[in-house]
GROMACS .gro file of C-alpha atoms in nm:
model
  281
    1MET     CA    1   8.171  -3.973   2.689
    2ASN     CA    2   8.031  -4.109   2.399
    3LYS     CA    3   8.251  -3.940   2.117
    4ILE     CA    4   8.549  -4.003   2.369
    5GLY     CA    5   8.434  -4.401   2.277
    6PHE     CA    6   8.294  -4.416   1.916
    7LYS     CA    7   8.631  -4.287   1.801
    8ILE     CA    8   8.873  -4.539   2.029
    9PHE     CA    9   8.627  -4.782   1.888
   10ILE     CA   10   8.751  -4.621   1.495
   11VAL     CA   11   9.098  -4.623   1.599
   12PHE     CA   12   9.080  -4.988   1.757
   13CYS     CA   13   8.954  -5.131   1.403
   14LEU     CA   14   9.182  -4.909   1.232
   15LEU     CA   15   9.449  -5.087   1.440
   16ILE     CA   16   9.380  -5.429   1.365
   17THR     CA   17   9.423  -5.330   0.965
   18VAL     CA   18   9.767  -5.344   1.021
   19ALA     CA   19  10.038  -5.653   1.128
   20SER     CA   20  10.051  -5.715   1.481
   21CYS     CA   21  10.274  -5.513   1.646
   22ARG     CA   22  10.434  -5.324   1.401
   23SER     CA   23  10.461  -5.004   1.595
   24LYS     CA   24  10.674  -4.763   1.453
   25ARG     CA   25  10.973  -4.725   1.645
   26ASP     CA   26  11.037  -4.403   1.847
   27VAL     CA   27  11.226  -4.513   2.144
   28SER     CA   28  11.542  -4.670   2.047
   29ASP     CA   29  11.711  -4.813   1.737
   30VAL     CA   30  11.690  -5.192   1.639
   31LYS     CA   31  11.978  -5.420   1.768
   32SER     CA   32  12.067  -5.639   1.508
   33GLY     CA   33  12.217  -5.887   1.778
   34GLY     CA   34  12.402  -6.061   1.473
   35ASP     CA   35  12.709  -6.086   1.664
   36ALA     CA   36  12.560  -6.263   1.981
   37THR     CA   37  12.634  -6.546   2.157
   38ILE     CA   38  12.541  -6.711   2.467
   39VAL     CA   39  12.624  -6.594   2.761
   40GLN     CA   40  12.564  -6.867   3.049
   41ALA     CA   41  12.756  -6.672   3.300
   42ASP     CA   42  12.617  -6.339   3.255
   43LYS     CA   43  12.424  -6.165   3.484
   44TYR     CA   44  12.102  -6.189   3.295
   45ASN     CA   45  12.025  -6.425   3.068
   46VAL     CA   46  11.725  -6.637   2.909
   47ASN     CA   47  11.735  -6.892   3.231
   48THR     CA   48  11.713  -6.547   3.468
   49ILE     CA   49  11.407  -6.500   3.253
   50LEU     CA   50  11.247  -6.828   3.312
   51GLN     CA   51  11.277  -6.763   3.696
   52ALA     CA   52  11.147  -6.457   3.697
   53ASN     CA   53  10.865  -6.554   3.505
   54THR     CA   54  10.598  -6.781   3.664
   55ASP     CA   55  10.337  -6.994   3.505
   56TRP     CA   56   9.971  -6.848   3.488
   57THR     CA   57   9.594  -6.917   3.372
   58ASP     CA   58   9.397  -6.624   3.376
   59VAL     CA   59   9.479  -6.227   3.434
   60THR     CA   60   9.269  -5.926   3.488
   61ILE     CA   61   9.396  -5.573   3.452
   62ASN     CA   62   9.256  -5.237   3.493
   63GLY     CA   63   9.436  -4.917   3.337
   64SER     CA   64   9.373  -4.679   3.064
   65ILE     CA   65   9.439  -4.588   2.707
   66THR     CA   66   9.519  -4.297   2.543
   67ILE     CA   67   9.526  -4.227   2.145
   68SER     CA   68   9.650  -3.912   1.998
   69THR     CA   69   9.645  -3.830   1.658
   70SER     CA   70   9.529  -3.426   1.594
   71SER     CA   71   9.402  -3.480   1.988
   72ASN     CA   72   9.447  -3.676   2.257
   73LEU     CA   73   9.169  -3.955   2.378
   74SER     CA   74   9.111  -4.154   2.678
   75SER     CA   75   8.907  -4.385   2.876
   76ALA     CA   76   8.928  -4.644   3.158
   77VAL     CA   77   9.015  -4.995   3.059
   78GLN     CA   78   9.019  -5.366   3.139
   79LEU     CA   79   9.239  -5.581   2.975
   80LYS     CA   80   9.149  -5.973   3.058
   81MET     CA   81   9.325  -6.322   2.907
   82ILE     CA   82   9.294  -6.669   2.901
   83LYS     CA   83   9.633  -6.785   2.849
   84ASP     CA   84   9.625  -6.942   2.506
   85GLU     CA   85   9.286  -6.838   2.419
   86SER     CA   86   9.152  -6.473   2.430
   87ILE     CA   87   9.235  -6.093   2.479
   88SER     CA   88   8.972  -5.867   2.555
   89ILE     CA   89   9.004  -5.503   2.610
   90SER     CA   90   8.709  -5.326   2.724
   91ILE     CA   91   8.632  -4.942   2.708
   92ARG     CA   92   8.509  -4.781   2.977
   93PRO     CA   93   8.469  -4.417   2.963
   94LEU     CA   94   8.261  -4.346   3.293
   95LEU     CA   95   8.163  -4.543   3.635
   96GLY     CA   96   8.318  -4.843   3.530
   97ILE     CA   97   8.018  -4.895   3.255
   98GLU     CA   98   8.168  -5.107   2.916
   99MET     CA   99   8.068  -4.873   2.602
  100GLY     CA  100   8.303  -5.064   2.379
  101LYS     CA  101   8.512  -5.392   2.364
  102LEU     CA  102   8.832  -5.527   2.139
  103TYR     CA  103   8.769  -5.925   2.121
  104ILE     CA  104   9.081  -6.120   2.005
  105THR     CA  105   9.042  -6.508   2.018
  106ASN     CA  106   9.289  -6.751   1.788
  107ASP     CA  107   9.052  -6.783   1.485
  108SER     CA  108   8.896  -6.404   1.493
  109ILE     CA  109   8.892  -6.029   1.597
  110VAL     CA  110   8.590  -5.878   1.686
  111VAL     CA  111   8.529  -5.457   1.796
  112LEU     CA  112   8.201  -5.351   1.933
  113ASP     CA  113   8.085  -5.021   1.961
  114LYS     CA  114   7.775  -5.065   2.235
  115TYR     CA  115   7.634  -4.744   2.229
  116HIS     CA  116   7.611  -4.670   1.841
  117LYS     CA  117   7.577  -5.042   1.801
  118LEU     CA  118   7.826  -5.085   1.567
  119PHE     CA  119   8.052  -5.377   1.476
  120PHE     CA  120   8.363  -5.487   1.316
  121LYS     CA  121   8.464  -5.851   1.295
  122GLY     CA  122   8.715  -6.017   1.097
  123SER     CA  123   8.927  -6.347   1.071
  124ILE     CA  124   9.291  -6.312   1.296
  125LYS     CA  125   9.448  -6.406   0.960
  126GLY     CA  126   9.366  -6.138   0.764
  127TYR     CA  127   9.498  -5.905   1.055
  128VAL     CA  128   9.803  -6.068   1.187
  129ASP     CA  129  10.129  -6.222   1.048
  130GLU     CA  130  10.058  -6.617   1.105
  131LYS     CA  131  10.368  -6.702   1.272
  132ILE     CA  132  10.210  -6.458   1.564
  133ASN     CA  133   9.986  -6.626   1.729
  134ILE     CA  134   9.737  -6.521   2.063
  135SER     CA  135  10.017  -6.652   2.338
  136SER     CA  136  10.243  -6.378   2.129
  137LEU     CA  137   9.975  -6.112   2.166
  138GLN     CA  138   9.942  -6.190   2.526
  139ASN     CA  139  10.304  -6.248   2.636
  140LEU     CA  140  10.425  -5.865   2.457
  141LEU     CA  141  10.093  -5.719   2.674
  142LEU     CA  142  10.260  -5.897   2.979
  143SER     CA  143  10.616  -5.791   2.853
  144ARG     CA  144  10.750  -6.117   2.857
  145ALA     CA  145  10.970  -6.291   2.535
  146PHE     CA  146  10.848  -6.495   2.353
  147ILE     CA  147  10.881  -6.716   2.056
  148PRO     CA  148  10.617  -6.682   1.689
  149GLU     CA  149  10.435  -6.983   1.647
  150ALA     CA  150  10.491  -7.154   1.980
  151LYS     CA  151  10.475  -7.007   2.359
  152ALA     CA  152  10.631  -6.792   2.590
  153ILE     CA  153  11.022  -6.907   2.635
  154ASN     CA  154  11.062  -7.179   2.843
  155PHE     CA  155  11.308  -7.450   2.891
  156ASP     CA  156  11.209  -7.648   2.647
  157TRP     CA  157  11.294  -7.371   2.367
  158LYS     CA  158  11.556  -7.161   2.551
  159ASP     CA  159  11.808  -7.287   2.360
  160CYS     CA  160  11.691  -7.111   2.036
  161TYR     CA  161  11.835  -6.802   2.139
  162GLN     CA  162  12.150  -6.569   2.202
  163ALA     CA  163  12.203  -6.339   2.428
  164THR     CA  164  12.440  -6.009   2.446
  165ARG     CA  165  12.663  -5.960   2.765
  166THR     CA  166  12.494  -5.725   2.973
  167ASP     CA  167  12.636  -5.369   2.984
  168GLU     CA  168  12.703  -5.169   3.313
  169ASN     CA  169  12.317  -5.014   3.278
  170GLY     CA  170  12.173  -5.389   3.267
  171HIS     CA  171  12.072  -5.368   2.926
  172TRP     CA  172  12.103  -5.694   2.709
  173THR     CA  173  11.940  -5.839   2.359
  174LEU     CA  174  11.790  -6.146   2.319
  175THR     CA  175  11.794  -6.258   1.978
  176PRO     CA  176  11.668  -6.627   1.835
  177LYS     CA  177  11.910  -6.775   1.644
  178GLU     CA  178  11.713  -6.833   1.311
  179GLN     CA  179  11.499  -6.560   1.217
  180ASP     CA  180  11.174  -6.635   1.030
  181ARG     CA  181  11.262  -6.501   0.611
  182GLN     CA  182  10.969  -6.279   0.623
  183PHE     CA  183  11.042  -6.048   0.924
  184ALA     CA  184  11.377  -6.044   1.214
  185TYR     CA  185  11.282  -5.972   1.545
  186ASN     CA  186  11.442  -5.907   1.904
  187PHE     CA  187  11.380  -5.795   2.272
  188ASP     CA  188  11.597  -5.537   2.417
  189MET     CA  189  11.627  -5.623   2.801
  190GLU     CA  190  11.658  -5.391   3.077
  191GLY     CA  191  11.756  -5.707   3.354
  192ASN     CA  192  11.471  -5.954   3.330
  193ASN     CA  193  11.236  -5.721   3.178
  194LEU     CA  194  11.127  -5.648   2.819
  195LYS     CA  195  11.220  -5.299   2.732
  196ASN     CA  196  11.158  -5.314   2.361
  197PHE     CA  197  11.000  -5.545   2.112
  198ASN     CA  198  11.168  -5.456   1.783
  199LEU     CA  199  11.013  -5.626   1.457
  200GLU     CA  200  11.159  -5.500   1.112
  201ILE     CA  201  10.987  -5.652   0.797
  202LEU     CA  202  11.234  -5.772   0.519
  203ASN     CA  203  11.074  -5.617   0.224
  204GLY     CA  204  11.377  -5.409   0.142
  205ARG     CA  205  11.281  -5.076   0.296
  206PRO     CA  206  11.423  -4.886   0.574
  207ASP     CA  207  11.086  -4.770   0.701
  208ASN     CA  208  10.973  -5.121   0.783
  209VAL     CA  209  11.123  -5.106   1.134
  210TYR     CA  210  10.882  -5.127   1.420
  211SER     CA  211  10.908  -5.133   1.846
  212MET     CA  212  10.699  -5.129   2.133
  213ALA     CA  213  10.870  -4.989   2.420
  214PHE     CA  214  10.755  -5.089   2.791
  215SER     CA  215  10.843  -4.910   3.160
  216GLY     CA  216  10.723  -4.847   3.438
  217TYR     CA  217  10.782  -5.207   3.573
  218ARG     CA  218  10.584  -5.325   3.870
  219LEU     CA  219  10.591  -5.642   4.092
  220THR     CA  220  10.274  -5.830   4.112
  221ASP     CA  221  10.165  -6.236   4.265
  222ASN     CA  222  10.288  -6.367   3.944
  223GLY     CA  223  10.585  -6.138   3.840
  224ILE     CA  224  10.707  -5.853   3.686
  225VAL     CA  225  10.503  -5.623   3.463
  226ALA     CA  226  10.513  -5.338   3.227
  227SER     CA  227  10.264  -5.114   3.381
  228GLN     CA  228  10.294  -4.871   3.053
  229LEU     CA  229  10.310  -4.968   2.659
  230LYS     CA  230  10.383  -4.660   2.436
  231ALA     CA  231  10.390  -4.680   2.025
  232ASN     CA  232  10.367  -4.512   1.710
  233ILE     CA  233  10.176  -4.690   1.500
  234PRO     CA  234  10.154  -4.521   1.111
  235ILE     CA  235   9.858  -4.528   0.929
  236GLN     CA  236   9.837  -4.426   0.595
  237ASP     CA  237   9.966  -4.044   0.596
  238THR     CA  238   9.860  -4.036   0.950
  239THR     CA  239  10.080  -4.163   1.331
  240VAL     CA  240   9.874  -4.283   1.572
  241LYS     CA  241  10.059  -4.217   1.928
  242PHE     CA  242   9.932  -4.541   2.173
  243GLN     CA  243   9.997  -4.584   2.528
  244MET     CA  244   9.842  -4.837   2.739
  245LEU     CA  245   9.882  -4.777   3.148
  246LEU     CA  246   9.787  -5.105   3.342
  247ASN     CA  247   9.887  -4.943   3.624
  248LYS     CA  248   9.587  -5.010   3.857
  249SER     CA  249   9.484  -5.351   4.000
  250VAL     CA  250   9.622  -5.685   3.870
  251ARG     CA  251   9.458  -6.052   3.928
  252TRP     CA  252   9.577  -6.361   3.844
  253ASN     CA  253   9.472  -6.686   3.809
  254SER     CA  254   9.067  -6.630   3.924
  255GLY     CA  255   8.892  -6.878   3.661
  256ILE     CA  256   8.743  -6.624   3.497
  257GLN     CA  257   8.530  -6.652   3.141
  258ASP     CA  258   8.526  -6.410   2.860
  259TYR     CA  259   8.287  -6.361   2.555
  260ILE     CA  260   8.144  -6.077   2.376
  261ARG     CA  261   7.806  -6.075   2.289
  262ILE     CA  262   7.703  -5.847   1.975
  263PRO     CA  263   7.317  -5.737   2.008
  264ASN     CA  264   7.076  -5.893   1.758
  265ASP     CA  265   6.998  -5.499   1.601
  266ALA     CA  266   7.404  -5.407   1.556
  267GLN     CA  267   7.510  -5.324   1.237
  268GLN     CA  268   7.825  -5.438   1.107
  269ILE     CA  269   8.055  -5.220   0.916
  270THR     CA  270   8.380  -5.269   0.663
  271ILE     CA  271   8.713  -5.126   0.684
  272ALA     CA  272   8.576  -4.887   0.433
  273ASP     CA  273   8.298  -4.764   0.631
  274ILE     CA  274   8.549  -4.719   0.923
  275SER     CA  275   8.754  -4.492   0.696
  276LYS     CA  276   8.455  -4.299   0.608
  277LEU     CA  277   8.379  -4.241   1.002
  278LEU     CA  278   8.714  -4.100   1.085
  279SER     CA  279   8.698  -3.866   0.840
  280ASN     CA  280   8.329  -3.731   0.907
  281PRO     CA  281   8.390  -3.786   1.312
   0.00000   0.00000   0.00000
């Protein structure tokens, strides 16, 4: 139990050193959407997404996480999000006891290993593109399309996007009319559900195309969310396979409060320390 929690703690620390959502594609090729046009009469479009997703204030979802490198590491987790404020992933390997926690706000990222009394803390600006804010990450975890620097797609922003026509299988692509100079992105949709979030870093390298895949859609009290998130994350010469199952209880809008408390005797570690720990498990 302790070894699993510790390794997941280390991997969490490594994951935040790569840009947010830069998960190497393993499901589908990125669709450029360059020739896309707005098709308001089609079966699915921006308006149907808006009608399918309702507003929320907070959410708590129970599930599990599996991280695979040379072996598989799995643990029960609890995801908590307060809209536009915070995201936390609590690692609970046995009997619901929290052994570690990842906590992200608009300002900082903290990873805590309670058993070994270790923690990592850094400014979110050092690890996430400045145009990707907490709202963007929340909507990604809820399998909802979003606008960097803004929030989830809403009626005020809906004209910023263009949609391809839906094919016979209900697949279509949602693309912003204007892309950022540093990266390009789009959303592969299946009906009103997000199937892939695709991101390309615009530095001329062909391997800088990434994707996060969603599946196992489930109907909740506040709309449909994906119960399975998958990605391959390249870290130096290693590819980390990441899978999160959010397939258990979902509780919306319950007025939760969330925080992370670092014990006074906990030792702060750096990215260099983490690399050493990973090479000497």
